[in-house]
Coordinates of C-alpha atoms in Angstrom, one line a residue:
M1 CA 104.7 107.9 105.3
K2 CA 106.5 110.4 103.4
I3 CA 109.0 108.9 100.9
T4 CA 111.5 110.9 99.0
L5 CA 113.1 109.6 95.8
V6 CA 116.7 110.8 95.4
R7 CA 118.4 110.3 91.7
H8 CA 121.9 109.7 91.9
A9 CA 124.6 112.6 91.7
E10 CA 126.1 112.5 88.5
V11 CA 128.3 109.4 86.7
I12 CA 131.8 110.0 85.5
K13 CA 131.8 112.0 82.3
E14 CA 132.7 108.6 79.8
Y15 CA 128.7 107.2 80.9
Q16 CA 126.7 111.3 80.6
H17 CA 123.9 110.8 78.2
R18 CA 124.3 106.9 77.6
Y19 CA 122.1 103.8 78.5
N20 CA 123.6 102.5 81.5
G21 CA 121.4 100.8 83.1
H22 CA 122.9 98.0 84.8
I23 CA 126.1 99.0 84.4
D24 CA 128.1 99.4 87.2
I25 CA 129.6 103.9 87.6
A26 CA 131.6 105.6 89.6
L27 CA 130.4 109.2 90.7
S28 CA 132.3 112.2 89.0
E29 CA 134.1 114.0 90.7
K30 CA 131.8 116.7 90.4
G31 CA 128.7 113.8 91.4
K32 CA 130.3 113.4 94.8
L33 CA 130.2 116.8 95.7
D34 CA 126.7 117.7 94.7
A35 CA 125.9 114.1 97.0
Q36 CA 127.2 116.3 99.9
E37 CA 125.1 119.1 98.9
L38 CA 121.6 117.2 98.0
A39 CA 122.9 115.2 101.7
L40 CA 122.8 118.7 103.1
K41 CA 119.6 120.1 102.2
L42 CA 117.6 117.2 103.5
K43 CA 120.0 116.6 106.5
D44 CA 117.2 117.7 108.7
T45 CA 115.1 114.7 107.9
K46 CA 115.1 111.7 109.9
F47 CA 115.0 109.1 107.8
D48 CA 113.4 105.8 109.6
K49 CA 114.2 103.7 106.8
I50 CA 116.6 104.3 103.9
Y51 CA 116.3 101.8 100.7
C52 CA 119.0 102.2 98.0
S53 CA 120.2 100.5 94.2
D54 CA 122.8 97.9 95.0
L55 CA 125.5 99.0 92.1
K56 CA 128.0 102.4 93.1
R57 CA 126.9 105.0 91.3
A58 CA 123.7 105.3 94.3
K59 CA 125.9 103.2 96.8
Q60 CA 128.1 106.3 96.5
T61 CA 125.9 109.1 97.0
L62 CA 123.9 107.7 99.8
L63 CA 127.0 108.5 101.1
A64 CA 126.9 111.4 101.5
F65 CA 124.4 111.2 104.5
E66 CA 123.8 110.6 108.0
F67 CA 121.5 108.1 108.6
S68 CA 120.6 106.6 111.8
S69 CA 119.5 102.9 110.1
L70 CA 121.4 100.7 108.2
P71 CA 120.2 101.0 104.4
I72 CA 118.7 97.8 102.8
F73 CA 121.1 97.6 99.0
T74 CA 118.4 96.1 96.7
K75 CA 118.1 95.0 92.6
E76 CA 115.2 95.7 93.2
L77 CA 115.4 99.6 92.8
R78 CA 117.8 99.8 89.9
E79 CA 117.7 101.0 86.2
K80 CA 116.1 99.2 83.4
S81 CA 118.7 96.6 82.2
W82 CA 119.2 97.8 77.9
G83 CA 121.4 94.6 77.2
I84 CA 123.9 94.9 74.8
H85 CA 122.8 98.3 74.5
E86 CA 124.2 99.6 77.6
G87 CA 126.8 102.2 78.1
K88 CA 125.6 103.9 74.5
S89 CA 124.3 106.9 73.3
F90 CA 121.5 107.8 71.2
E91 CA 123.5 108.1 68.2
E92 CA 125.2 105.1 68.5
I93 CA 122.0 102.8 69.0
E94 CA 121.5 104.6 66.0
R95 CA 124.3 104.2 63.8
S96 CA 124.2 100.6 64.9
G97 CA 120.6 100.3 62.9
I98 CA 117.8 101.2 65.4
K99 CA 116.8 104.7 64.2
Y100 CA 113.9 106.6 66.3
K101 CA 110.4 106.3 65.1
S102 CA 108.1 106.5 68.5
F103 CA 108.4 105.9 71.9
Q104 CA 107.0 102.4 72.1
Q105 CA 108.6 101.1 68.8
W106 CA 111.9 102.5 70.5
I107 CA 111.6 101.1 73.9
S108 CA 111.0 97.4 72.2
A109 CA 113.4 97.6 70.0
L110 CA 116.2 97.7 72.6
D111 CA 117.6 94.5 74.1
G112 CA 117.5 94.1 77.8
E113 CA 114.2 94.0 80.4
D114 CA 110.5 94.4 78.7
I115 CA 109.5 97.7 79.6
D116 CA 106.5 95.9 80.9
S117 CA 108.5 94.0 82.8
Y118 CA 110.6 97.2 84.3
K119 CA 107.3 98.6 85.2
E120 CA 105.8 95.5 86.8
R121 CA 109.0 94.5 89.0
I122 CA 108.3 98.6 90.5
K123 CA 105.4 98.7 91.1
R124 CA 105.8 94.9 92.7
Y125 CA 108.5 96.7 95.2
F126 CA 106.9 99.6 95.2
Y127 CA 103.8 97.9 96.7
D128 CA 104.9 95.0 98.6
T129 CA 108.2 96.7 100.1
I130 CA 108.0 99.9 100.2
F131 CA 104.3 101.1 100.4
Q132 CA 103.8 98.0 104.3
Q133 CA 106.0 99.7 105.7
D134 CA 105.0 101.5 109.2
C135 CA 107.4 104.7 109.4
K136 CA 107.5 107.8 109.0
N137 CA 109.7 108.9 106.1
I138 CA 111.5 106.3 104.1
L139 CA 114.8 107.6 102.2
I140 CA 115.6 105.8 98.6
V141 CA 118.1 106.7 96.3
T142 CA 117.5 105.7 93.4
H143 CA 118.1 106.1 89.3
S144 CA 115.3 108.4 87.2
G145 CA 113.9 105.5 85.2
V146 CA 113.0 103.8 88.6
I147 CA 111.6 107.6 89.7
K148 CA 109.8 108.5 87.1
T149 CA 108.4 104.6 86.5
V150 CA 107.2 104.8 90.3
L151 CA 105.7 109.1 89.4
G152 CA 103.9 107.2 86.6
I153 CA 102.4 104.5 88.6
L154 CA 101.2 106.4 91.9
N155 CA 99.5 109.6 89.1
N156 CA 98.7 107.0 86.2
L157 CA 100.3 108.0 83.9
E158 CA 101.4 105.8 79.6
I159 CA 105.6 104.9 80.7
E160 CA 105.8 107.2 77.7
E161 CA 104.5 110.4 79.7
S162 CA 106.3 108.9 83.0
F163 CA 109.4 108.9 80.4
S164 CA 109.3 112.0 79.7
L165 CA 110.0 113.8 83.0
R166 CA 113.2 115.3 83.7
F167 CA 114.7 113.9 86.3
P168 CA 118.7 115.2 86.6
Y169 CA 121.3 114.0 88.6
S170 CA 121.3 114.0 92.0
S171 CA 117.6 115.6 91.8
Y172 CA 115.2 114.4 94.3
V173 CA 110.9 114.5 94.5
T174 CA 109.3 113.8 98.2
I175 CA 105.5 111.9 97.9
D176 CA 103.7 112.1 100.4
S177 CA 100.9 108.6 100.6
K178 CA 98.5 110.2 102.8
N179 CA 98.4 112.0 98.6
Y180 CA 97.4 108.3 96.9
T181 CA 95.5 105.0 96.9
L182 CA 97.5 102.7 97.9
P183 CA 96.9 99.2 99.0

């Protein structure tokens, strides 16, 4: 089985370079065009199943795609919740009194979903749902942190290492399940 993980397209300007988490943000005009370009790149792949985060930015990215099966929208594919820090930039968070000393200290100091609970949520959804499908190709439209976490789990990376992976708007990666030991 091949799984194509797509990061949603660019969001509206005021939410770029921020910890957006569960905020329901729309795509920018550029994001809408980028989503169409991405859909064109993937148009020759027939996806047997489609999964999508239930947040607007992922749904709007998916709208650019043609699909033969109905997508499954789920909150399980949402980004990590940052609680009271959602919508804030790194600099705004530092001005509020939290200073970056190390990745682990920073991620623990921010409010919202605990990083271990977040990683477990993603792992559980992929192992119990996605990897259990009997399909040839699956499309998943989600968020950068989700994709980084999945790649980290599959490649046995520490969370800090997986979060350092670069995954820009409208990018994608295709993984082949035969290259990994799955349940």
